[in-house]
């Protein structure tokens, strides 16, 4: 689709959003605030929220759809955001890409590497942008650390540790989050993929060569560890079954000899919720995240200054979060050359997660073929 008006002047991109949850609303807010975008359509099955959001964002009945198929066919979109349960990412994205619409998906890319690869293939076939809104990559501490790593302050980064651990935070016990067919996995797929993305991004996108992983389900199957505190375990009729892990750990061998230790949990007996990333480099190290507050951006750089051990605390830029992810996506769509923007880099996250689950099931290291 063209982003040029009838008089040859640039026009605003026409955007649509599928999904009315928290993430979908972040995308809607970001599109409305972007000067080069017009939010023209929303899609979702819930009648009440659809009408309420339509009124909130000034979208008339013609731009409100129950199904994504109708929205893609009738709304004249340039870009679409997919903020649905994970198992719907690939069907919606492929349909949109085949219709010539650029796609911004919520994480993870898909519930399996196979489905993720189908999305990337559709982006290549139609020369459309495929992106994922990894909002935690836009944290101020991550942005500052990326610049320092790229400038060589840490030297060669050869080892990283990254994790997101919750004391009691299984999202929606008994909902799609805990059903393997809909979510693809548990905390590794849900929050661990954020830490995996941050680590690979900061380390310069090394290729994964092998994974050794383990998973555990000690809380969810007993109806414990839910974020609401309610006991909602598997029921006799089979609905609400807990089919995924509630803690995972993975050791990833990367190209060039670097390694990554990754852990993620929805529920575990830890002192407090934690979000951390530690880099070990030949010329310095870095610790990202606050030891006291789980989601407070903080960065410490460990190095030597004139031979004296020093700890630096850089001033951090403002967090960008979803708004910046949408801004980056729009900027990619506006580029004339879309090489490198078809989601190939994002596919690596799905490949690593798939390998980790296979490793856990088979109790062995899994070698990853080139992807």
XYZ file of C-alpha atoms in Angstrom:
371
model
C 0.000 0.000 0.000
C 1.162 3.497 -0.722
C 1.600 6.236 1.846
C 1.327 8.969 -0.789
C -1.810 11.045 -1.153
C -3.717 11.760 -4.352
C -1.810 15.036 -4.842
C 1.565 13.287 -4.485
C 2.076 14.576 -0.949
C 2.801 12.251 1.975
C -0.274 11.129 3.872
C -0.641 9.692 7.335
C -0.351 5.934 7.687
C -3.667 4.204 8.382
C -3.314 1.980 11.459
C -5.399 -0.772 12.979
C -5.058 -2.673 16.267
C -6.286 -6.196 17.056
C -6.812 -6.845 20.758
C -8.343 -4.779 23.553
C -6.104 -5.732 26.496
C -3.462 -3.603 28.183
C -0.928 -4.081 25.382
C -3.442 -3.286 22.649
C -4.334 -0.047 24.371
C -0.656 0.920 24.571
C -0.458 0.569 20.794
C -3.644 2.604 20.323
C -2.305 5.395 22.533
C 0.992 5.433 20.647
C -0.619 5.571 17.216
C -2.933 8.392 18.270
C 0.058 10.401 19.513
C 2.169 9.843 16.388
C 1.994 12.753 13.908
C 2.410 10.488 10.864
C -0.255 7.942 11.804
C -4.048 7.861 11.925
C -5.723 5.167 14.027
C -8.666 4.168 11.824
C -9.696 0.679 12.971
C -9.814 -1.695 15.929
C -10.826 -5.342 16.074
C -11.847 -7.668 18.887
C -14.689 -9.956 19.929
C -15.742 -8.027 23.047
C -18.677 -5.781 22.074
C -18.564 -3.479 25.096
C -14.846 -2.665 25.026
C -14.984 -2.258 21.251
C -17.644 0.434 21.525
C -15.910 2.124 24.469
C -12.533 2.224 22.746
C -14.119 3.399 19.525
C -15.642 6.331 21.365
C -12.394 7.034 23.242
C -10.254 7.137 20.088
C -12.811 8.682 17.744
C -13.285 5.568 15.605
C -16.795 5.331 14.166
C -18.778 2.119 13.717
C -17.311 1.569 10.239
C -13.864 1.229 11.813
C -14.930 -1.200 14.538
C -14.630 -4.876 13.638
C -15.245 -8.164 15.434
C -12.832 -10.126 13.252
C -9.343 -9.278 12.040
C -10.114 -10.702 8.590
C -12.784 -8.096 7.935
C -10.583 -5.305 9.248
C -7.687 -6.295 6.986
C -10.014 -6.575 3.996
C -12.069 -3.414 4.504
C -10.168 -0.811 6.550
C -7.538 0.175 3.973
C -4.684 -0.280 6.450
C -1.014 0.489 6.015
C 0.045 -0.886 9.401
C -1.456 -3.211 11.985
C -0.611 -4.060 15.584
C -1.307 -7.568 16.855
C -1.963 -7.666 20.615
C -3.771 -10.970 21.041
C -3.103 -14.343 22.673
C 0.148 -15.720 21.246
C -1.426 -18.452 19.109
C -3.207 -15.783 17.037
C -0.062 -13.808 16.177
C 0.915 -15.875 13.141
C -2.545 -16.171 11.501
C -3.205 -12.451 11.832
C 0.293 -11.377 10.809
C 0.449 -13.630 7.748
C -2.996 -12.480 6.592
C -1.981 -8.848 6.994
C 1.411 -9.249 5.318
C -0.179 -11.074 2.383
C -2.553 -8.121 2.067
C 0.382 -5.696 1.897
C 0.085 -4.423 5.479
C 3.135 -3.895 7.720
C 2.925 -5.749 11.071
C 3.924 -4.860 14.623
C 3.314 -7.833 16.924
C 3.354 -8.155 20.665
C 5.935 -10.532 22.079
C 6.678 -13.347 21.553
C 6.710 -13.467 17.759
C 4.700 -16.718 17.810
C 4.099 -19.803 19.947
C 6.692 -21.815 18.032
C 9.689 -21.253 15.789
C 7.782 -22.870 12.919
C 4.934 -20.359 13.179
C 7.399 -17.506 13.643
C 9.243 -18.594 10.496
C 5.971 -18.477 8.544
C 5.568 -14.837 9.590
C 9.106 -13.974 8.503
C 8.587 -15.762 5.181
C 5.409 -13.752 4.536
C 7.227 -10.497 5.341
C 9.955 -11.358 2.839
C 7.492 -12.496 0.157
C 5.543 -9.252 0.367
C 8.461 -6.934 1.249
C 6.694 -5.660 4.348
C 8.081 -4.757 7.767
C 7.623 -7.320 10.534
C 8.529 -6.111 14.010
C 7.918 -6.966 17.678
C 7.278 -4.337 20.329
C 9.927 -5.399 22.834
C 9.121 -2.481 25.108
C 11.707 -3.392 27.772
C 14.453 -2.878 25.195
C 13.404 0.796 25.329
C 14.152 1.182 29.055
C 16.541 4.024 29.799
C 19.159 1.739 31.349
C 19.070 -0.639 28.362
C 19.460 2.215 25.876
C 22.387 3.677 27.821
C 24.098 0.307 28.190
C 23.665 -0.474 24.480
C 25.479 2.736 23.596
C 28.328 1.976 26.025
C 28.719 -1.577 24.700
C 28.695 -0.391 21.080
C 31.316 2.236 21.932
C 33.597 -0.502 23.280
C 33.626 0.496 26.963
C 33.186 -3.118 28.089
C 35.482 -4.601 25.449
C 34.407 -8.047 24.234
C 31.307 -9.208 26.098
C 31.820 -12.927 26.637
C 29.253 -13.844 29.310
C 25.832 -12.577 30.352
C 23.280 -13.445 33.031
C 19.685 -12.309 32.652
C 16.528 -13.083 34.555
C 13.016 -12.073 35.480
C 11.773 -13.797 38.626
C 8.444 -13.375 40.374
C 7.521 -14.468 43.885
C 3.860 -15.003 42.975
C 2.810 -13.821 39.541
C 1.309 -16.510 37.309
C -0.847 -14.427 34.939
C -4.410 -15.688 34.780
C -4.305 -19.150 36.299
C -6.683 -21.211 34.173
C -6.645 -18.774 31.226
C -4.897 -18.966 27.836
C -1.609 -17.987 29.506
C -1.331 -21.433 31.092
C -2.486 -23.495 28.094
C 0.415 -24.679 25.941
C -1.582 -24.695 22.700
C -2.448 -21.004 23.076
C 0.625 -19.586 24.834
C 3.371 -21.902 23.604
C 4.953 -22.033 27.056
C 5.129 -20.432 30.475
C 7.418 -17.731 31.895
C 10.236 -18.437 29.430
C 7.842 -17.624 26.579
C 6.121 -14.768 28.420
C 8.699 -12.746 30.374
C 11.912 -14.659 29.748
C 11.774 -13.690 26.087
C 12.090 -10.035 27.158
C 15.357 -10.827 28.941
C 16.561 -12.966 26.032
C 15.884 -10.090 23.646
C 17.664 -7.594 25.894
C 20.734 -9.826 26.234
C 21.079 -10.594 22.523
C 20.444 -6.941 21.643
C 23.139 -5.736 24.034
C 25.631 -8.416 23.001
C 25.392 -7.515 19.307
C 23.090 -10.304 18.114
C 25.383 -13.334 18.376
C 23.964 -16.519 16.860
C 22.806 -19.238 19.250
C 24.596 -22.551 18.698
C 23.276 -24.772 21.506
C 20.937 -24.681 24.509
C 20.757 -26.713 27.713
C 17.633 -26.029 29.746
C 15.343 -27.245 32.510
C 11.762 -26.367 33.408
C 9.730 -26.864 36.583
C 6.029 -26.676 37.476
C 5.769 -26.663 41.255
C 3.128 -23.982 41.837
C 0.646 -23.750 38.958
C -0.515 -27.382 38.944
C -1.510 -26.951 42.609
C -3.419 -23.738 41.911
C -0.772 -21.667 43.676
C 1.369 -18.717 42.628
C -1.288 -16.742 40.806
C -0.937 -12.978 40.620
C -4.433 -12.586 42.070
C -3.724 -15.004 44.926
C -6.748 -17.096 43.990
C -6.502 -20.876 43.763
C -7.556 -21.796 40.236
C -5.912 -25.102 39.435
C -6.970 -27.716 36.891
C -10.636 -28.660 37.144
C -12.274 -32.017 36.618
C -13.731 -31.017 33.255
C -10.232 -30.302 31.939
C -10.769 -26.548 31.605
C -8.303 -24.296 33.297
C -5.578 -26.945 33.128
C -2.047 -25.806 33.934
C 0.038 -27.090 31.016
C 3.231 -24.989 31.177
C 6.210 -24.430 33.453
C 6.322 -21.868 36.243
C 10.146 -21.678 36.302
C 12.721 -22.177 33.565
C 16.481 -21.902 33.306
C 18.631 -22.107 30.174
C 22.325 -22.006 29.326
C 22.852 -20.741 25.769
C 26.099 -21.172 23.829
C 26.589 -18.280 21.395
C 28.795 -17.691 18.376
C 32.305 -16.488 19.115
C 32.432 -18.454 22.357
C 30.117 -16.191 24.370
C 27.490 -17.695 26.679
C 24.229 -16.593 28.290
C 22.542 -17.855 31.470
C 18.814 -17.103 31.361
C 16.152 -17.700 33.990
C 12.483 -16.807 34.264
C 9.770 -17.640 36.776
C 6.178 -16.735 37.417
C 6.292 -18.208 40.922
C 9.261 -19.137 43.126
C 10.429 -18.657 46.675
C 12.632 -15.637 46.061
C 13.047 -12.708 48.437
C 11.394 -10.291 46.040
C 10.503 -9.933 42.376
C 13.685 -9.420 40.347
C 14.575 -8.167 36.883
C 18.303 -8.144 36.176
C 20.954 -8.372 33.486
C 24.707 -8.632 34.072
C 27.353 -8.368 31.356
C 30.951 -9.551 31.698
C 33.410 -7.946 29.288
C 37.146 -8.006 28.731
C 37.450 -4.313 29.696
C 34.525 -3.856 32.056
C 31.238 -5.176 33.357
C 27.722 -3.852 33.794
C 24.814 -4.536 36.137
C 21.364 -3.525 34.927
C 18.368 -3.319 37.237
C 17.818 -2.256 40.812
C 18.588 -4.750 43.615
C 15.750 -3.296 45.692
C 12.943 -2.455 43.240
C 12.237 -5.041 40.559
C 11.352 -2.744 37.666
C 13.295 0.442 38.407
C 15.790 1.262 35.635
C 19.300 1.442 37.048
C 22.744 0.903 35.570
C 26.157 0.374 37.166
C 29.274 0.026 35.045
C 32.258 -1.731 36.630
C 35.656 -0.787 35.209
C 39.104 0.581 36.011
C 40.031 4.276 35.859
C 43.784 4.815 35.677
C 44.276 1.413 37.266
C 41.830 2.036 40.108
C 38.657 -0.061 40.392
C 35.670 2.173 39.721
C 31.902 1.907 39.666
C 30.125 4.341 37.350
C 26.424 5.197 37.444
C 25.550 6.858 34.109
C 22.706 9.329 33.836
C 19.913 7.488 32.041
C 17.724 8.660 29.165
C 13.967 8.557 29.547
C 12.189 5.220 29.205
C 10.591 4.825 25.782
C 8.427 1.728 26.349
C 5.574 0.993 23.903
C 5.429 4.499 22.465
C 9.049 4.295 21.361
C 8.528 0.786 19.982
C 5.704 2.131 17.820
C 7.828 5.122 16.772
C 10.646 2.779 15.714
C 8.191 0.606 13.775
C 6.722 3.584 11.925
C 10.214 4.828 11.050
C 11.020 1.412 9.559
C 7.810 1.439 7.510
C 8.729 4.848 6.133
C 12.131 3.640 4.898
C 12.471 3.055 1.171
C 14.856 0.129 1.679
C 13.312 -2.602 3.869
C 16.205 -5.055 3.755
C 16.841 -6.374 7.243
C 13.358 -5.375 8.408
C 11.491 -8.622 7.713
C 11.856 -10.142 11.195
C 14.858 -12.425 10.641
C 16.586 -11.140 13.782
C 13.404 -11.670 15.798
C 13.143 -15.270 14.645
C 16.255 -16.106 16.671
C 14.307 -15.553 19.899
C 11.718 -18.145 18.913
C 14.390 -20.599 17.777
C 16.194 -20.349 21.136
C 12.994 -20.726 23.167
C 11.959 -23.769 21.109
C 15.391 -25.331 21.634
C 15.181 -24.653 25.369
C 11.848 -26.444 25.675
C 13.162 -29.400 23.648
C 16.248 -29.534 25.857
C 14.123 -29.556 29.006
C 11.905 -32.336 27.656
C 14.828 -34.463 26.429
C 17.176 -33.761 29.378
C 20.090 -32.964 27.086
C 21.787 -30.123 25.262
C 20.160 -29.267 21.949
C 22.337 -28.109 19.057
C 20.743 -25.331 16.984
C 21.086 -25.528 13.241
C 21.839 -22.267 11.375
C 18.667 -20.179 11.035
